[in-house]
Amino acid sequence: MLADRDLLPAEHLMDAGYPSTANLLACRAEYQVRLIAPMRGDSSRHARTNSPYARSAFTIDFDQQRATCPQGHRSATWNPTRQDGQDVIVVSFPLSACITCPARTECTRSQQRRRQLTLRPRDLHEALRDARAEQHTDAWKQTYRARAGIEGTIHQATAVTGIHQARYAGLGKVSLEHAFAATAVNLIRLNAWWTGTPLQRTRTTHLNRLDLTLAV
């Protein structure tokens, strides 16, 4: 591991397939590494339809263990529990307030005729909220632009050198194969730099890919 070799970076850029709020907090707490990756947005019906009653529109007060809806109604219950092996907090609003609320049909389709929210514990809830807000800033976008170079390097390595599938058996041979592949990519890029070859903007055709392979 990088930690064992004292080579931890200050920031670690990842694609959208890997990050989670738990990983974000673990990287920060255990390794003092800032995990930078686009966090998945709210996939609920309210969020997809840009409803004014999406979860983010509710005010959550963890100190008072209370939530307030956009109509100003306060929650009636705050129940920590577990769902699918994870700690959550189920917040329910009073039936007396929801059943007479003019926005009830837009806010909830529950057969109980009252709105419920399922929240993660405070540290996870606040970390996800802050991460989602930060990724819309220009500073975050500028930092994350470097990820495009990482993806380009991965694509070039797999497309040109064929290391997506190992040619040999055994970790030693595979490790050597990867070292050769990395050297080949570096040489190709040095050649492009020295000859003024422009950066590729489109997909590489099979013919071009073969030409690059032969050049190696």
PDB file of C-alpha atoms in Angstrom:
ATOM      1  CA  MET A   1       0.000   0.000   0.000  1.00  0.00           C
ATOM      2  CA  LEU A   2       1.029   3.585  -0.551  1.00  0.00           C
ATOM      3  CA  ALA A   3       0.685   4.240   3.186  1.00  0.00           C
ATOM      4  CA  ASP A   4       3.246   1.532   3.964  1.00  0.00           C
ATOM      5  CA  ARG A   5       5.719   3.201   1.601  1.00  0.00           C
ATOM      6  CA  ASP A   6       4.982   6.716   2.874  1.00  0.00           C
ATOM      7  CA  LEU A   7       3.779   7.701  -0.594  1.00  0.00           C
ATOM      8  CA  LEU A   8       0.236   8.834   0.170  1.00  0.00           C
ATOM      9  CA  PRO A   9      -0.958  11.750  -1.972  1.00  0.00           C
ATOM     10  CA  ALA A  10      -2.683  14.784  -0.514  1.00  0.00           C
ATOM     11  CA  GLU A  11      -5.533  14.279  -3.003  1.00  0.00           C
ATOM     12  CA  HIS A  12      -6.845  11.166  -4.724  1.00  0.00           C
ATOM     13  CA  LEU A  13      -8.957  11.584  -7.857  1.00  0.00           C
ATOM     14  CA  MET A  14     -11.404   8.755  -8.570  1.00  0.00           C
ATOM     15  CA  ASP A  15     -14.156   8.221 -11.107  1.00  0.00           C
ATOM     16  CA  ALA A  16     -17.824   8.072 -10.233  1.00  0.00           C
ATOM     17  CA  GLY A  17     -17.925   4.292  -9.967  1.00  0.00           C
ATOM     18  CA  TYR A  18     -16.007   4.010  -6.698  1.00  0.00           C
ATOM     19  CA  PRO A  19     -16.663   6.789  -4.199  1.00  0.00           C
ATOM     20  CA  SER A  20     -19.006   6.551  -1.246  1.00  0.00           C
ATOM     21  CA  THR A  21     -19.491   8.799   1.711  1.00  0.00           C
ATOM     22  CA  ALA A  22     -17.964   6.162   3.985  1.00  0.00           C
ATOM     23  CA  ASN A  23     -14.864   5.970   1.776  1.00  0.00           C
ATOM     24  CA  LEU A  24     -14.600   9.750   1.695  1.00  0.00           C
ATOM     25  CA  LEU A  25     -14.589   9.941   5.497  1.00  0.00           C
ATOM     26  CA  ALA A  26     -12.292   6.915   5.896  1.00  0.00           C
ATOM     27  CA  CYS A  27      -9.663   8.391   3.545  1.00  0.00           C
ATOM     28  CA  ARG A  28      -9.745  11.629   5.484  1.00  0.00           C
ATOM     29  CA  ALA A  29      -9.669  10.084   8.957  1.00  0.00           C
ATOM     30  CA  GLU A  30      -7.250   7.179   8.420  1.00  0.00           C
ATOM     31  CA  TYR A  31      -4.875   8.570   5.810  1.00  0.00           C
ATOM     32  CA  GLN A  32      -5.464  12.357   5.746  1.00  0.00           C
ATOM     33  CA  VAL A  33      -6.121  12.059   2.018  1.00  0.00           C
ATOM     34  CA  ARG A  34      -8.757  14.142   0.315  1.00  0.00           C
ATOM     35  CA  LEU A  35     -10.880  11.935  -1.920  1.00  0.00           C
ATOM     36  CA  ILE A  36     -12.068  13.860  -4.978  1.00  0.00           C
ATOM     37  CA  ALA A  37     -14.783  12.177  -7.021  1.00  0.00           C
ATOM     38  CA  PRO A  38     -18.284  13.038  -8.245  1.00  0.00           C
ATOM     39  CA  MET A  39     -20.770  11.793  -5.699  1.00  0.00           C
ATOM     40  CA  ARG A  40     -23.973  10.298  -6.972  1.00  0.00           C
ATOM     41  CA  GLY A  41     -26.970  12.574  -6.774  1.00  0.00           C
ATOM     42  CA  ASP A  42     -30.329  11.888  -5.189  1.00  0.00           C
ATOM     43  CA  SER A  43     -32.125   9.349  -7.389  1.00  0.00           C
ATOM     44  CA  SER A  44     -35.526   9.659  -5.724  1.00  0.00           C
ATOM     45  CA  ARG A  45     -38.665  10.573  -7.631  1.00  0.00           C
ATOM     46  CA  HIS A  46     -38.682  14.040  -6.101  1.00  0.00           C
ATOM     47  CA  ALA A  47     -35.121  14.772  -7.175  1.00  0.00           C
ATOM     48  CA  ARG A  48     -35.634  13.421 -10.710  1.00  0.00           C
ATOM     49  CA  THR A  49     -38.652  15.676 -11.246  1.00  0.00           C
ATOM     50  CA  ASN A  50     -37.084  18.727  -9.551  1.00  0.00           C
ATOM     51  CA  SER A  51     -39.855  18.688  -6.979  1.00  0.00           C
ATOM     52  CA  PRO A  52     -39.760  21.401  -4.299  1.00  0.00           C
ATOM     53  CA  TYR A  53     -40.272  18.561  -1.802  1.00  0.00           C
ATOM     54  CA  ALA A  54     -37.064  16.656  -2.489  1.00  0.00           C
ATOM     55  CA  ARG A  55     -35.094  15.538   0.549  1.00  0.00           C
ATOM     56  CA  SER A  56     -32.650  18.406   0.165  1.00  0.00           C
ATOM     57  CA  ALA A  57     -35.520  20.884   0.660  1.00  0.00           C
ATOM     58  CA  PHE A  58     -36.089  19.660   4.223  1.00  0.00           C
ATOM     59  CA  THR A  59     -34.213  21.290   7.090  1.00  0.00           C
ATOM     60  CA  ILE A  60     -32.502  18.650   9.224  1.00  0.00           C
ATOM     61  CA  ASP A  61     -31.552  19.485  12.827  1.00  0.00           C
ATOM     62  CA  PHE A  62     -29.495  16.637  14.254  1.00  0.00           C
ATOM     63  CA  ASP A  63     -28.991  18.412  17.572  1.00  0.00           C
ATOM     64  CA  GLN A  64     -32.722  18.647  18.183  1.00  0.00           C
ATOM     65  CA  GLN A  65     -33.411  15.377  16.312  1.00  0.00           C
ATOM     66  CA  ARG A  66     -35.996  17.104  14.198  1.00  0.00           C
ATOM     67  CA  ALA A  67     -36.757  17.814  10.539  1.00  0.00           C
ATOM     68  CA  THR A  68     -38.819  20.645   9.099  1.00  0.00           C
ATOM     69  CA  CYS A  69     -40.591  20.363   5.749  1.00  0.00           C
ATOM     70  CA  PRO A  70     -40.842  23.168   3.147  1.00  0.00           C
ATOM     71  CA  GLN A  71     -44.361  23.896   4.438  1.00  0.00           C
ATOM     72  CA  GLY A  72     -42.969  24.565   7.912  1.00  0.00           C
ATOM     73  CA  HIS A  73     -44.248  21.383   9.598  1.00  0.00           C
ATOM     74  CA  ARG A  74     -41.962  19.688  12.107  1.00  0.00           C
ATOM     75  CA  SER A  75     -41.378  15.959  12.269  1.00  0.00           C
ATOM     76  CA  ALA A  76     -43.168  13.878  14.874  1.00  0.00           C
ATOM     77  CA  THR A  77     -40.727  10.984  15.293  1.00  0.00           C
ATOM     78  CA  TRP A  78     -36.974  10.412  14.919  1.00  0.00           C
ATOM     79  CA  ASN A  79     -36.133   6.714  14.969  1.00  0.00           C
ATOM     80  CA  PRO A  80     -32.545   5.407  14.567  1.00  0.00           C
ATOM     81  CA  THR A  81     -32.669   1.893  13.079  1.00  0.00           C
ATOM     82  CA  ARG A  82     -30.940  -0.385  10.565  1.00  0.00           C
ATOM     83  CA  GLN A  83     -31.935  -1.065   6.972  1.00  0.00           C
ATOM     84  CA  ASP A  84     -30.071  -3.395   4.617  1.00  0.00           C
ATOM     85  CA  GLY A  85     -27.255  -3.653   7.154  1.00  0.00           C
ATOM     86  CA  GLN A  86     -26.755   0.107   7.433  1.00  0.00           C
ATOM     87  CA  ASP A  87     -27.496   2.563  10.208  1.00  0.00           C
ATOM     88  CA  VAL A  88     -30.262   4.969   9.218  1.00  0.00           C
ATOM     89  CA  ILE A  89     -32.672   7.403  10.826  1.00  0.00           C
ATOM     90  CA  VAL A  90     -36.339   7.232   9.858  1.00  0.00           C
ATOM     91  CA  VAL A  91     -38.089  10.570  10.299  1.00  0.00           C
ATOM     92  CA  SER A  92     -41.882  10.732  10.162  1.00  0.00           C
ATOM     93  CA  PHE A  93     -44.115  13.779   9.999  1.00  0.00           C
ATOM     94  CA  PRO A  94     -47.388  13.983  11.928  1.00  0.00           C
ATOM     95  CA  LEU A  95     -50.441  12.631  10.136  1.00  0.00           C
ATOM     96  CA  SER A  96     -52.491  15.553  11.401  1.00  0.00           C
ATOM     97  CA  ALA A  97     -50.240  17.987   9.534  1.00  0.00           C
ATOM     98  CA  CYS A  98     -49.745  15.949   6.352  1.00  0.00           C
ATOM     99  CA  ILE A  99     -53.356  14.895   5.768  1.00  0.00           C
ATOM    100  CA  THR A 100     -54.559  18.503   5.612  1.00  0.00           C
ATOM    101  CA  CYS A 101     -51.495  19.855   3.793  1.00  0.00           C
ATOM    102  CA  PRO A 102     -52.316  21.258   0.316  1.00  0.00           C
ATOM    103  CA  ALA A 103     -49.015  19.869  -0.992  1.00  0.00           C
ATOM    104  CA  ARG A 104     -49.491  16.326   0.328  1.00  0.00           C
ATOM    105  CA  THR A 105     -50.098  14.667  -3.050  1.00  0.00           C
ATOM    106  CA  GLU A 106     -46.968  16.294  -4.463  1.00  0.00           C
ATOM    107  CA  CYS A 107     -44.921  15.576  -1.347  1.00  0.00           C
ATOM    108  CA  THR A 108     -45.793  11.914  -0.747  1.00  0.00           C
ATOM    109  CA  ARG A 109     -47.561   8.917  -2.257  1.00  0.00           C
ATOM    110  CA  SER A 110     -47.372   6.917   0.931  1.00  0.00           C
ATOM    111  CA  GLN A 111     -50.429   4.893   1.840  1.00  0.00           C
ATOM    112  CA  GLN A 112     -49.971   6.226   5.352  1.00  0.00           C
ATOM    113  CA  ARG A 113     -50.673   9.672   3.862  1.00  0.00           C
ATOM    114  CA  ARG A 114     -47.724  11.245   5.615  1.00  0.00           C
ATOM    115  CA  ARG A 115     -44.152  11.962   4.593  1.00  0.00           C
ATOM    116  CA  GLN A 116     -41.189   9.997   5.841  1.00  0.00           C
ATOM    117  CA  LEU A 117     -37.493  10.626   5.334  1.00  0.00           C
ATOM    118  CA  THR A 118     -34.711   8.069   5.611  1.00  0.00           C
ATOM    119  CA  LEU A 119     -31.436   9.713   6.636  1.00  0.00           C
ATOM    120  CA  ARG A 120     -27.917   8.442   7.169  1.00  0.00           C
ATOM    121  CA  PRO A 121     -26.127   9.206  10.468  1.00  0.00           C
ATOM    122  CA  ARG A 122     -25.034  12.795  10.900  1.00  0.00           C
ATOM    123  CA  ASP A 123     -21.398  12.423   9.804  1.00  0.00           C
ATOM    124  CA  LEU A 124     -22.380  10.646   6.589  1.00  0.00           C
ATOM    125  CA  HIS A 125     -25.328  12.940   5.902  1.00  0.00           C
ATOM    126  CA  GLU A 126     -23.301  16.116   6.266  1.00  0.00           C
ATOM    127  CA  ALA A 127     -20.286  14.774   4.377  1.00  0.00           C
ATOM    128  CA  LEU A 128     -22.466  13.812   1.404  1.00  0.00           C
ATOM    129  CA  ARG A 129     -24.285  17.148   1.479  1.00  0.00           C
ATOM    130  CA  ASP A 130     -21.015  19.092   1.500  1.00  0.00           C
ATOM    131  CA  ALA A 131     -19.423  16.926  -1.214  1.00  0.00           C
ATOM    132  CA  ARG A 132     -22.400  17.350  -3.532  1.00  0.00           C
ATOM    133  CA  ALA A 133     -22.330  21.105  -3.031  1.00  0.00           C
ATOM    134  CA  GLU A 134     -18.571  21.348  -3.571  1.00  0.00           C
ATOM    135  CA  GLN A 135     -18.568  19.450  -6.851  1.00  0.00           C
ATOM    136  CA  HIS A 136     -20.610  22.223  -8.456  1.00  0.00           C
ATOM    137  CA  THR A 137     -17.939  24.850  -7.748  1.00  0.00           C
ATOM    138  CA  ASP A 138     -15.448  26.032 -10.360  1.00  0.00           C
ATOM    139  CA  ALA A 139     -12.520  25.202  -8.072  1.00  0.00           C
ATOM    140  CA  TRP A 140     -13.604  21.563  -7.745  1.00  0.00           C
ATOM    141  CA  LYS A 141     -14.186  21.238 -11.490  1.00  0.00           C
ATOM    142  CA  GLN A 142     -10.745  22.679 -12.223  1.00  0.00           C
ATOM    143  CA  THR A 143      -9.108  20.184  -9.863  1.00  0.00           C
ATOM    144  CA  TYR A 144     -11.063  17.231 -11.237  1.00  0.00           C
ATOM    145  CA  ARG A 145     -10.082  18.039 -14.822  1.00  0.00           C
ATOM    146  CA  ALA A 146      -6.878  16.105 -14.202  1.00  0.00           C
ATOM    147  CA  ARG A 147      -8.988  12.936 -14.103  1.00  0.00           C
ATOM    148  CA  ALA A 148      -9.407  13.189 -17.888  1.00  0.00           C
ATOM    149  CA  GLY A 149      -5.666  12.642 -18.264  1.00  0.00           C
ATOM    150  CA  ILE A 150      -5.848   9.595 -16.023  1.00  0.00           C
ATOM    151  CA  GLU A 151      -8.676   8.085 -18.061  1.00  0.00           C
ATOM    152  CA  GLY A 152      -6.763   8.860 -21.262  1.00  0.00           C
ATOM    153  CA  THR A 153      -3.688   7.075 -19.935  1.00  0.00           C
ATOM    154  CA  ILE A 154      -5.715   3.998 -18.965  1.00  0.00           C
ATOM    155  CA  HIS A 155      -7.396   3.917 -22.375  1.00  0.00           C
ATOM    156  CA  GLN A 156      -4.111   4.332 -24.228  1.00  0.00           C
ATOM    157  CA  ALA A 157      -2.457   1.586 -22.209  1.00  0.00           C
ATOM    158  CA  THR A 158      -5.259  -0.903 -22.819  1.00  0.00           C
ATOM    159  CA  ALA A 159      -5.880   0.025 -26.464  1.00  0.00           C
ATOM    160  CA  VAL A 160      -2.263   0.225 -27.607  1.00  0.00           C
ATOM    161  CA  THR A 161      -0.456  -2.362 -25.496  1.00  0.00           C
ATOM    162  CA  GLY A 162      -3.306  -4.795 -24.916  1.00  0.00           C
ATOM    163  CA  ILE A 163      -2.747  -5.182 -21.179  1.00  0.00           C
ATOM    164  CA  HIS A 164      -6.465  -5.442 -20.538  1.00  0.00           C
ATOM    165  CA  GLN A 165      -5.846  -9.198 -20.683  1.00  0.00           C
ATOM    166  CA  ALA A 166      -2.610 -10.695 -19.392  1.00  0.00           C
ATOM    167  CA  ARG A 167      -0.577 -12.690 -21.890  1.00  0.00           C
ATOM    168  CA  TYR A 168       1.300 -14.645 -19.238  1.00  0.00           C
ATOM    169  CA  ALA A 169       0.598 -16.555 -16.039  1.00  0.00           C
ATOM    170  CA  GLY A 170       2.162 -15.549 -12.731  1.00  0.00           C
ATOM    171  CA  LEU A 171       2.370 -12.234 -10.924  1.00  0.00           C
ATOM    172  CA  GLY A 172       6.039 -11.767 -11.753  1.00  0.00           C
ATOM    173  CA  LYS A 173       5.501 -12.062 -15.495  1.00  0.00           C
ATOM    174  CA  VAL A 174       2.366  -9.908 -15.432  1.00  0.00           C
ATOM    175  CA  SER A 175       4.182  -7.232 -13.437  1.00  0.00           C
ATOM    176  CA  LEU A 176       6.991  -7.204 -15.992  1.00  0.00           C
ATOM    177  CA  GLU A 177       4.442  -7.012 -18.804  1.00  0.00           C
ATOM    178  CA  HIS A 178       2.872  -3.954 -17.187  1.00  0.00           C
ATOM    179  CA  ALA A 179       6.277  -2.323 -16.803  1.00  0.00           C
ATOM    180  CA  PHE A 180       6.963  -2.830 -20.510  1.00  0.00           C
ATOM    181  CA  ALA A 181       3.508  -1.464 -21.358  1.00  0.00           C
ATOM    182  CA  ALA A 182       4.088   1.665 -19.260  1.00  0.00           C
ATOM    183  CA  THR A 183       7.466   2.171 -20.932  1.00  0.00           C
ATOM    184  CA  ALA A 184       5.854   1.834 -24.364  1.00  0.00           C
ATOM    185  CA  VAL A 185       3.216   4.449 -23.542  1.00  0.00           C
ATOM    186  CA  ASN A 186       5.904   6.820 -22.284  1.00  0.00           C
ATOM    187  CA  LEU A 187       7.913   6.374 -25.491  1.00  0.00           C
ATOM    188  CA  ILE A 188       4.849   6.963 -27.660  1.00  0.00           C
ATOM    189  CA  ARG A 189       4.084  10.155 -25.763  1.00  0.00           C
ATOM    190  CA  LEU A 190       7.687  11.349 -25.936  1.00  0.00           C
ATOM    191  CA  ASN A 191       7.667  10.768 -29.681  1.00  0.00           C
ATOM    192  CA  ALA A 192       4.415  12.736 -29.983  1.00  0.00           C
ATOM    193  CA  TRP A 193       5.954  15.574 -27.947  1.00  0.00           C
ATOM    194  CA  TRP A 194       9.178  15.675 -29.969  1.00  0.00           C
ATOM    195  CA  THR A 195       7.426  15.500 -33.346  1.00  0.00           C
ATOM    196  CA  GLY A 196       4.650  17.926 -32.450  1.00  0.00           C
ATOM    197  CA  THR A 197       1.912  15.358 -32.962  1.00  0.00           C
ATOM    198  CA  PRO A 198      -1.349  16.963 -31.750  1.00  0.00           C
ATOM    199  CA  LEU A 199      -3.292  15.464 -28.900  1.00  0.00           C
ATOM    200  CA  GLN A 200      -5.883  12.953 -30.000  1.00  0.00           C
ATOM    201  CA  ARG A 201      -9.446  14.269 -29.837  1.00  0.00           C
ATOM    202  CA  THR A 202     -11.377  11.344 -31.275  1.00  0.00           C
ATOM    203  CA  ARG A 203     -11.493   7.600 -30.980  1.00  0.00           C
ATOM    204  CA  THR A 204      -8.566   5.617 -32.376  1.00  0.00           C
ATOM    205  CA  THR A 205      -9.461   3.433 -35.345  1.00  0.00           C
ATOM    206  CA  HIS A 206      -8.294  -0.157 -35.464  1.00  0.00           C
ATOM    207  CA  LEU A 207      -5.902   0.771 -38.289  1.00  0.00           C
ATOM    208  CA  ASN A 208      -4.346   3.601 -36.263  1.00  0.00           C
ATOM    209  CA  ARG A 209      -4.184   1.362 -33.253  1.00  0.00           C
ATOM    210  CA  LEU A 210      -2.276  -1.226 -35.271  1.00  0.00           C
ATOM    211  CA  ASP A 211       0.110   1.483 -36.497  1.00  0.00           C
ATOM    212  CA  LEU A 212       0.812   2.573 -32.914  1.00  0.00           C
ATOM    213  CA  THR A 213       1.357  -1.030 -31.888  1.00  0.00           C
ATOM    214  CA  LEU A 214       3.854  -1.585 -34.686  1.00  0.00           C
ATOM    215  CA  ALA A 215       5.626   1.638 -33.731  1.00  0.00           C
ATOM    216  CA  VAL A 216       6.263   0.207 -30.279  1.00  0.00           C
TER     217      VAL A 216
END
